[in-house]
Tab-separated table of C-alpha atoms in Angstrom:
chain	number	residue	atom	x	y	z
A	27	UNK	CA	0.000	0.000	0.000
A	28	UNK	CA	1.444	3.381	-0.981
A	29	UNK	CA	-1.004	5.813	0.542
A	30	UNK	CA	0.624	9.152	1.293
A	31	UNK	CA	1.233	10.059	4.927
A	32	UNK	CA	0.649	13.775	4.575
A	33	UNK	CA	-0.611	14.982	7.954
A	34	UNK	CA	-4.125	16.406	8.213
A	35	UNK	CA	-4.700	20.110	8.606
A	36	UNK	CA	-3.733	21.287	12.074
A	37	UNK	CA	-0.826	18.851	12.488
A	38	UNK	CA	2.450	20.453	11.432
A	39	UNK	CA	4.522	17.284	11.078
A	40	UNK	CA	3.723	13.653	10.324
A	41	UNK	CA	4.123	11.071	13.039
A	42	UNK	CA	7.435	9.232	12.926
A	43	UNK	CA	5.896	6.066	11.463
A	44	UNK	CA	4.401	8.200	8.682
A	45	UNK	CA	7.762	9.856	8.055
A	46	UNK	CA	9.437	6.459	7.888
A	47	UNK	CA	6.995	5.242	5.238
A	48	UNK	CA	7.481	8.430	3.200
A	49	UNK	CA	11.263	8.104	3.557
A	50	UNK	CA	11.188	4.603	2.093
A	51	UNK	CA	8.911	5.659	-0.782
A	52	UNK	CA	11.095	8.651	-1.556
A	53	UNK	CA	14.048	6.318	-2.055
A	54	UNK	CA	12.013	4.204	-4.458
A	55	UNK	CA	10.740	7.211	-6.413
A	56	UNK	CA	14.281	8.583	-6.725
A	57	UNK	CA	15.448	5.307	-8.247
A	58	UNK	CA	17.582	4.445	-5.248
A	59	UNK	CA	17.654	1.130	-3.429
A	60	UNK	CA	14.372	0.745	-1.482
A	61	UNK	CA	15.587	1.127	2.078
A	62	UNK	CA	15.307	3.485	5.009
A	63	UNK	CA	17.692	6.383	5.476
A	64	UNK	CA	20.299	6.281	8.229
A	65	UNK	CA	18.180	8.719	10.267
A	66	UNK	CA	15.159	6.381	10.179
A	67	UNK	CA	17.256	3.267	10.826
A	68	UNK	CA	18.901	4.922	13.824
A	69	UNK	CA	15.538	6.077	15.153
A	70	UNK	CA	14.086	2.576	14.804
A	71	UNK	CA	16.864	1.212	16.982
A	72	UNK	CA	16.036	3.886	19.564
A	73	UNK	CA	12.358	2.891	19.518
A	74	UNK	CA	13.196	-0.694	20.330
A	75	UNK	CA	15.194	0.524	23.323
A	76	UNK	CA	11.930	1.881	24.707
A	77	UNK	CA	10.128	-1.473	24.809
A	78	UNK	CA	9.043	-2.079	28.378
A	79	UNK	CA	10.383	1.272	29.518
A	80	UNK	CA	8.384	4.119	31.016
A	81	UNK	CA	7.368	6.916	28.664
A	82	UNK	CA	9.732	9.864	28.765
A	83	UNK	CA	12.664	7.903	30.243
A	84	UNK	CA	14.412	6.957	26.978
A	85	UNK	CA	16.367	10.008	25.720
A	86	UNK	CA	17.099	8.409	22.332
A	87	UNK	CA	13.357	8.240	21.589
A	88	UNK	CA	12.639	11.903	22.114
A	89	UNK	CA	13.374	13.037	18.524
A	90	UNK	CA	10.736	10.559	17.298
A	91	UNK	CA	7.974	12.078	19.428
A	92	UNK	CA	5.542	14.506	17.824
A	93	UNK	CA	3.291	15.039	20.853
A	94	UNK	CA	4.841	17.954	22.682
A	95	UNK	CA	5.300	18.188	26.432
A	96	UNK	CA	4.383	21.381	28.196
A	97	UNK	CA	6.026	22.578	31.371
A	98	UNK	CA	2.763	22.862	33.300
A	99	UNK	CA	4.131	21.641	36.616
A	100	UNK	CA	2.197	18.359	36.530
A	101	UNK	CA	3.980	15.138	37.431
A	102	UNK	CA	1.744	12.984	35.232
A	103	UNK	CA	2.559	12.728	31.521
A	104	UNK	CA	-0.281	13.539	29.094
A	105	UNK	CA	-2.248	10.504	27.888
A	106	UNK	CA	-1.409	11.328	24.271
A	107	UNK	CA	2.317	11.355	25.030
A	108	UNK	CA	2.139	7.989	26.782
A	109	UNK	CA	0.068	6.540	23.927
A	110	UNK	CA	2.570	7.844	21.387
A	111	UNK	CA	5.436	6.258	23.333
A	112	UNK	CA	3.611	2.912	23.267
A	113	UNK	CA	2.802	3.256	19.566
A	114	UNK	CA	6.402	4.124	18.708
A	115	UNK	CA	7.781	1.082	20.530
A	116	UNK	CA	5.252	-1.213	18.840
A	117	UNK	CA	6.135	0.263	15.477
A	118	UNK	CA	9.827	-0.272	16.198
A	119	UNK	CA	9.194	-3.953	16.956
A	120	UNK	CA	6.970	-4.382	13.898
A	121	UNK	CA	9.293	-2.592	11.469
A	122	UNK	CA	12.398	-4.438	12.700
A	123	UNK	CA	13.874	-6.531	9.819
A	124	UNK	CA	10.842	-5.784	7.607
A	125	UNK	CA	11.922	-4.852	4.092
A	126	UNK	CA	8.950	-2.551	3.423
A	127	UNK	CA	7.073	-0.035	5.594
A	128	UNK	CA	4.701	-1.738	8.015
A	129	UNK	CA	2.624	1.422	8.559
A	130	UNK	CA	-0.364	0.761	6.268
A	131	UNK	CA	-3.066	3.447	6.398
A	132	UNK	CA	-6.532	1.950	6.635
A	133	UNK	CA	-5.510	-1.397	8.157
A	134	UNK	CA	-7.008	-1.529	11.640
A	135	UNK	CA	-6.068	-4.146	14.210
A	136	UNK	CA	-9.137	-6.259	13.448
A	137	UNK	CA	-8.352	-6.239	9.718
A	138	UNK	CA	-4.699	-7.070	10.437
A	139	UNK	CA	-5.827	-10.073	12.483
A	140	UNK	CA	-8.054	-11.217	9.640
A	141	UNK	CA	-5.153	-10.923	7.186
A	142	UNK	CA	-2.931	-12.848	9.594
A	143	UNK	CA	-5.550	-15.591	9.815
A	144	UNK	CA	-5.825	-15.763	6.022
A	145	UNK	CA	-2.055	-15.945	5.663
A	146	UNK	CA	-2.223	-19.304	7.489
A	147	UNK	CA	0.840	-18.300	9.508
A	148	UNK	CA	-1.332	-19.060	12.547
A	149	UNK	CA	-4.474	-21.097	12.977
A	150	UNK	CA	-7.798	-19.314	13.256
A	151	UNK	CA	-8.049	-20.301	16.916
A	152	UNK	CA	-4.577	-18.916	17.649
A	153	UNK	CA	-5.352	-15.570	15.999
A	154	UNK	CA	-8.678	-15.238	17.798
A	155	UNK	CA	-7.075	-16.134	21.115
A	156	UNK	CA	-4.532	-13.327	20.733
A	157	UNK	CA	-7.081	-10.784	19.534
A	158	UNK	CA	-9.457	-11.568	22.387
A	159	UNK	CA	-6.606	-11.378	24.909
A	160	UNK	CA	-5.748	-7.881	23.662
A	161	UNK	CA	-9.392	-6.802	23.596
A	162	UNK	CA	-9.957	-7.846	27.204
A	163	UNK	CA	-6.926	-5.987	28.577
A	164	UNK	CA	-7.890	-4.061	31.689
A	165	UNK	CA	-5.658	-1.064	31.047
A	166	UNK	CA	-3.248	0.413	28.507
A	167	UNK	CA	-0.205	-1.250	30.069
A	168	UNK	CA	-1.724	-4.727	29.752
A	169	UNK	CA	-2.918	-4.018	26.204
A	170	UNK	CA	0.562	-2.967	25.094
A	171	UNK	CA	2.060	-6.113	26.616
A	172	UNK	CA	-0.259	-8.225	24.450
A	173	UNK	CA	0.508	-6.162	21.355
A	174	UNK	CA	4.272	-6.445	21.943
A	175	UNK	CA	3.928	-10.203	21.545
A	176	UNK	CA	1.544	-9.836	18.617
A	177	UNK	CA	3.187	-7.386	16.187
A	178	UNK	CA	6.215	-9.644	15.470
A	179	UNK	CA	3.728	-12.238	14.212
A	180	UNK	CA	2.267	-9.624	11.883
A	181	UNK	CA	5.763	-8.786	10.674
A	182	UNK	CA	6.583	-12.431	9.949
A	183	UNK	CA	3.380	-12.781	7.917
A	184	UNK	CA	3.983	-9.533	6.008
A	185	UNK	CA	0.884	-7.876	7.485
A	186	UNK	CA	0.966	-4.123	8.132
A	187	UNK	CA	-0.985	-1.917	10.505
A	188	UNK	CA	-2.268	1.656	10.548
A	189	UNK	CA	-0.171	3.107	13.365
A	190	UNK	CA	-1.868	6.491	13.258
A	191	UNK	CA	-5.139	4.756	13.940
A	192	UNK	CA	-3.525	2.581	16.624
A	193	UNK	CA	-2.186	5.721	18.314
A	194	UNK	CA	-5.724	7.135	18.539
A	195	UNK	CA	-7.015	3.824	19.881
A	196	UNK	CA	-4.324	3.584	22.549
A	197	UNK	CA	-5.093	7.173	23.553
A	198	UNK	CA	-8.754	6.229	23.994
A	199	UNK	CA	-8.218	2.880	25.727
A	200	UNK	CA	-8.497	4.017	29.331
A	201	UNK	CA	-11.362	6.409	28.557
A	202	UNK	CA	-15.036	6.283	27.617
A	203	UNK	CA	-14.335	5.602	23.926
A	204	UNK	CA	-12.907	2.107	24.540
A	205	UNK	CA	-16.183	0.476	23.508
A	206	UNK	CA	-16.040	2.137	20.098
A	207	UNK	CA	-12.464	0.878	19.663
A	208	UNK	CA	-13.523	-2.648	20.611
A	209	UNK	CA	-16.500	-2.582	18.291
A	210	UNK	CA	-14.299	-1.452	15.404
A	211	UNK	CA	-11.829	-4.296	16.012
A	212	UNK	CA	-14.609	-6.859	16.164
A	213	UNK	CA	-16.380	-5.590	13.050
A	214	UNK	CA	-13.133	-5.455	11.084
A	215	UNK	CA	-12.294	-9.013	12.056
A	216	UNK	CA	-15.714	-10.521	11.377
A	217	UNK	CA	-16.914	-8.521	8.358
A	218	UNK	CA	-13.910	-7.084	6.521
A	219	UNK	CA	-15.428	-6.689	3.061
A	220	UNK	CA	-13.510	-7.496	-0.119
A	221	UNK	CA	-10.264	-5.675	-0.823
A	222	UNK	CA	-11.316	-5.585	-4.463
A	223	UNK	CA	-14.909	-5.269	-5.775
A	224	UNK	CA	-14.353	-8.369	-7.924
A	225	UNK	CA	-13.490	-10.496	-4.896
A	226	UNK	CA	-16.019	-12.454	-2.898
A	227	UNK	CA	-16.930	-10.724	0.358
A	228	UNK	CA	-15.436	-12.347	3.428
A	229	UNK	CA	-18.822	-13.070	4.987
A	230	UNK	CA	-20.256	-14.687	1.878
A	231	UNK	CA	-20.011	-18.231	0.652
A	232	UNK	CA	-18.215	-18.834	-2.683
A	233	UNK	CA	-21.516	-18.795	-4.569
A	234	UNK	CA	-22.333	-15.324	-3.201
A	235	UNK	CA	-24.749	-16.314	-0.460
A	236	UNK	CA	-24.416	-14.663	2.928
A	237	UNK	CA	-23.228	-16.804	5.806
A	238	UNK	CA	-26.154	-18.124	7.799
A	239	UNK	CA	-26.691	-16.766	11.312
A	240	UNK	CA	-25.097	-18.710	14.131
A	241	UNK	CA	-28.404	-20.040	15.461
A	242	UNK	CA	-29.102	-21.647	12.061
A	243	UNK	CA	-25.776	-23.491	11.895
A	244	UNK	CA	-25.393	-24.325	15.597
A	245	UNK	CA	-24.675	-28.008	16.217
A	246	UNK	CA	-25.873	-29.057	19.713
A	247	UNK	CA	-23.681	-32.144	19.806
A	248	UNK	CA	-20.422	-30.501	18.747
A	249	UNK	CA	-17.477	-30.540	21.197
A	250	UNK	CA	-17.375	-26.728	21.283
A	251	UNK	CA	-21.113	-26.155	21.712
A	252	UNK	CA	-20.983	-25.533	25.457
A	253	UNK	CA	-18.060	-23.104	25.246
A	254	UNK	CA	-19.689	-21.223	22.363
A	255	UNK	CA	-22.961	-20.773	24.233
A	256	UNK	CA	-21.098	-19.625	27.343
A	257	UNK	CA	-19.272	-17.025	25.249
A	258	UNK	CA	-22.566	-15.738	23.888
A	259	UNK	CA	-24.207	-15.627	27.315
A	260	UNK	CA	-21.337	-13.431	28.523
A	261	UNK	CA	-22.718	-10.685	26.289
A	262	UNK	CA	-26.029	-10.415	28.137
A	263	UNK	CA	-26.566	-6.823	29.172
A	264	UNK	CA	-23.316	-5.683	27.506
A	265	UNK	CA	-23.001	-3.098	24.752
A	266	UNK	CA	-23.302	-4.748	21.305
A	267	UNK	CA	-20.039	-5.352	19.483
A	268	UNK	CA	-17.829	-4.854	22.547
A	269	UNK	CA	-17.740	-8.448	23.823
A	270	UNK	CA	-14.671	-10.009	22.238
A	271	UNK	CA	-15.765	-13.573	23.009
A	272	UNK	CA	-18.815	-13.018	20.783
A	273	UNK	CA	-16.962	-11.697	17.742
A	274	UNK	CA	-16.499	-15.062	15.985
A	275	UNK	CA	-20.287	-15.555	15.972
A	276	UNK	CA	-21.368	-12.251	14.404
A	277	UNK	CA	-22.520	-12.191	10.793
A	278	UNK	CA	-23.756	-8.581	10.477
A	279	UNK	CA	-22.974	-6.726	7.256
A	280	UNK	CA	-21.785	-3.135	7.484
A	281	UNK	CA	-20.300	-0.626	5.065
A	282	UNK	CA	-16.568	-0.022	5.488
A	283	UNK	CA	-16.891	3.520	6.832
A	284	UNK	CA	-19.240	2.493	9.651
A	285	UNK	CA	-17.240	-0.621	10.431
A	286	UNK	CA	-13.961	1.247	10.748
A	287	UNK	CA	-15.589	3.819	13.018
A	288	UNK	CA	-17.013	1.111	15.266
A	289	UNK	CA	-20.562	2.319	14.629
A	290	UNK	CA	-23.399	0.805	16.643
A	291	UNK	CA	-26.135	0.033	14.115
A	292	UNK	CA	-29.611	-1.424	14.536
A	293	UNK	CA	-28.515	-4.563	12.692
A	294	UNK	CA	-25.618	-5.187	15.054
A	295	UNK	CA	-27.690	-4.481	18.162
A	296	UNK	CA	-30.451	-6.840	16.993
A	297	UNK	CA	-28.026	-9.655	16.203
A	298	UNK	CA	-26.254	-9.195	19.547
A	299	UNK	CA	-29.528	-9.487	21.478
A	300	UNK	CA	-30.685	-12.474	19.416
A	301	UNK	CA	-27.380	-14.293	20.002
A	302	UNK	CA	-27.502	-13.796	23.774
A	303	UNK	CA	-31.149	-14.883	23.917
A	304	UNK	CA	-30.445	-17.957	21.814
A	305	UNK	CA	-27.552	-18.944	24.082
A	306	UNK	CA	-29.710	-18.757	27.208
A	307	UNK	CA	-32.530	-20.606	25.459
A	308	UNK	CA	-30.343	-23.346	23.928
A	309	UNK	CA	-28.309	-24.402	26.971
A	310	UNK	CA	-28.886	-27.995	28.199
A	311	UNK	CA	-30.793	-28.987	25.028
A	312	UNK	CA	-29.526	-31.594	22.584
A	313	UNK	CA	-31.659	-30.290	19.724
A	314	UNK	CA	-31.544	-26.870	18.131
A	315	UNK	CA	-33.925	-24.350	19.724
A	316	UNK	CA	-34.103	-22.231	16.564
A	317	UNK	CA	-37.383	-23.379	15.020
A	318	UNK	CA	-38.497	-21.634	11.846
A	319	UNK	CA	-42.042	-20.268	12.089
A	320	UNK	CA	-42.300	-20.251	15.881
A	321	UNK	CA	-43.008	-16.634	16.728
A	322	UNK	CA	-42.890	-15.472	20.356
A	323	UNK	CA	-46.694	-15.706	20.304
A	324	UNK	CA	-46.587	-19.321	19.196
A	325	UNK	CA	-43.824	-20.225	21.647
A	326	UNK	CA	-45.500	-18.651	24.693
A	327	UNK	CA	-48.802	-20.117	23.553
A	328	UNK	CA	-47.277	-23.593	23.607
A	329	UNK	CA	-46.111	-23.018	27.190
A	330	UNK	CA	-49.581	-21.776	28.133
A	331	UNK	CA	-51.204	-24.778	26.487
A	332	UNK	CA	-49.005	-27.071	28.546
A	333	UNK	CA	-49.846	-25.102	31.720
A	334	UNK	CA	-53.548	-25.839	31.253
A	335	UNK	CA	-52.862	-29.494	32.053
A	336	UNK	CA	-50.823	-28.660	35.175
A	337	UNK	CA	-52.197	-28.084	38.644
A	338	UNK	CA	-52.242	-24.284	38.237
A	339	UNK	CA	-54.407	-24.584	35.140
A	340	UNK	CA	-56.176	-21.396	34.094
A	341	UNK	CA	-54.352	-19.235	36.647
A	342	UNK	CA	-50.972	-20.073	35.102
A	343	UNK	CA	-52.307	-19.443	31.623
A	344	UNK	CA	-53.705	-16.072	32.664
A	345	UNK	CA	-50.358	-15.089	34.236
A	346	UNK	CA	-48.521	-15.988	31.047
A	347	UNK	CA	-51.002	-13.996	28.992
A	348	UNK	CA	-50.453	-10.919	31.194
A	349	UNK	CA	-46.683	-11.200	30.861
A	350	UNK	CA	-46.990	-11.689	27.124
A	351	UNK	CA	-49.234	-8.630	26.923
A	352	UNK	CA	-46.476	-6.581	28.562
A	353	UNK	CA	-44.059	-7.813	25.902
A	354	UNK	CA	-46.436	-6.746	23.139
A	355	UNK	CA	-46.698	-3.221	24.529
A	356	UNK	CA	-42.904	-2.693	24.533
A	357	UNK	CA	-42.182	0.904	23.604
A	358	UNK	CA	-38.814	0.227	21.977
A	359	UNK	CA	-36.352	-2.533	21.097
A	360	UNK	CA	-34.592	-2.324	24.474
A	361	UNK	CA	-37.835	-2.961	26.368
A	362	UNK	CA	-38.717	-5.750	23.949
A	363	UNK	CA	-35.332	-7.371	24.605
A	364	UNK	CA	-35.877	-7.094	28.368
A	365	UNK	CA	-39.198	-8.959	28.171
A	366	UNK	CA	-37.760	-11.576	25.826
A	367	UNK	CA	-34.954	-12.252	28.307
A	368	UNK	CA	-37.539	-12.936	31.002
A	369	UNK	CA	-39.171	-15.577	28.759
A	370	UNK	CA	-35.908	-17.337	27.815
A	371	UNK	CA	-35.767	-19.493	31.006
A	372	UNK	CA	-39.404	-20.529	30.509
A	373	UNK	CA	-38.769	-21.538	26.914
A	374	UNK	CA	-35.651	-23.411	27.974
A	375	UNK	CA	-37.447	-25.404	30.696
A	376	UNK	CA	-40.383	-26.189	28.424
A	377	UNK	CA	-38.138	-27.170	25.503
A	378	UNK	CA	-40.107	-24.900	23.169
A	379	UNK	CA	-38.279	-23.502	20.147
A	380	UNK	CA	-38.296	-19.979	18.714
A	381	UNK	CA	-37.661	-18.460	15.284
A	382	UNK	CA	-34.528	-16.366	15.817
A	383	UNK	CA	-34.514	-15.014	12.265
A	384	UNK	CA	-37.937	-13.537	12.963
A	385	UNK	CA	-36.818	-12.330	16.374
A	386	UNK	CA	-33.798	-10.516	14.942
A	387	UNK	CA	-35.990	-8.780	12.365
A	388	UNK	CA	-38.409	-7.679	15.077
A	389	UNK	CA	-35.612	-6.313	17.252
A	390	UNK	CA	-34.161	-4.521	14.244
A	391	UNK	CA	-37.369	-2.811	13.151
A	392	UNK	CA	-39.497	-2.497	16.314
A	393	UNK	CA	-38.775	1.200	16.893
A	394	UNK	CA	-37.226	2.077	13.524
A	395	UNK	CA	-38.663	5.481	12.530
A	396	UNK	CA	-38.367	4.474	8.876
A	397	UNK	CA	-40.792	1.597	9.532
A	398	UNK	CA	-43.450	3.175	11.739
A	399	UNK	CA	-45.912	0.296	11.299
A	400	UNK	CA	-43.483	-2.578	11.967
A	401	UNK	CA	-44.174	-2.917	15.700
A	402	UNK	CA	-47.933	-2.859	15.138
A	403	UNK	CA	-47.725	-5.676	12.609
A	404	UNK	CA	-45.615	-7.799	14.929
A	405	UNK	CA	-48.019	-7.159	17.827
A	406	UNK	CA	-51.030	-8.240	15.796
A	407	UNK	CA	-49.362	-11.333	14.408
A	408	UNK	CA	-47.878	-12.480	17.732
A	409	UNK	CA	-51.113	-11.855	19.621
A	410	UNK	CA	-52.997	-13.870	17.035
A	411	UNK	CA	-50.391	-16.650	17.195
A	412	UNK	CA	-50.652	-16.804	20.989
A	413	UNK	CA	-54.433	-17.144	21.130
A	414	UNK	CA	-54.679	-19.543	18.223
A	415	UNK	CA	-52.046	-21.798	19.780
A	416	UNK	CA	-53.736	-21.809	23.195
A	417	UNK	CA	-57.259	-22.430	21.829
A	418	UNK	CA	-56.005	-25.212	19.581
A	419	UNK	CA	-55.744	-27.377	22.699
A	420	UNK	CA	-59.316	-26.773	23.815
């Protein structure tokens, strides 16, 4: 990739990793041997001296810094300066012995992990294990420790990384924007999109079909079934797209711009909720609980029909109908999800299946202002399904 590293307006000088890439390209354009200048090579050695060292304590690194320090009397270094120190040391490790610039604008960490997986230098499980370990780091120090072990693997596989983007992400890690960083990594890794329009998208099968949702392909008897469901249950109540253990199970499409920004879309939120509900519903069952055509009305109706034969009889059926009525009056998708979570244990105990494709669509469109009649249609259909299922037993 030969994207120029010209700094945006307001930044007087490129970051060192941008300068290094431009230095290498300048040599190529001038017809010289494609290599870094002595200044860059010397600076790279200085960056590697900073690995594991505290920011601001390595004099040889100071010329490579672009974030200035102000004499404001504070003992604590600015977050941006610390993040730049970490980014510089990672870049020094990554660039070491690489014959071409490893700073690749546009290649986020999630995309780099996907490229590493495709290179077959590591197994898919090994890549995911490293990405999830980084994503679950409790603070910047722990994150950088994971990345220090990770970037040499990228270098060996010839995979680059956007270090300007990484700098911004490290700056945000210990702040409120961490969730957006996490979501971007997960979306990049699970739905990268084709590098070329003529290529098949990464989340499509070779014949162009989209990959089926997880609940459609889930195999109850597989050796990994229990661990997969546990990973999905860990996302209950968490912000969609931020739970690293769930990333391998997402199938949501998203345009590149939104994906790289870590945008939280209705599609992603709906899939996240459906996955967590399915995991709670499926546990302990040896047959798949995704049943096409079983709306929430049908499913709760089947539980109510069974309750008629129990000792509680009509009282239990009436209680279920009241709870189901509360679900139908949900004002938005969040309230709908809350009521659905309360029904998941009942469905699990009764062994009654549910159509998770339908559920995802409902969660996606329930309060979508572009589809003002969607919730009403679902209410009517589910209410009808409930009563017709219950009366069918009479």
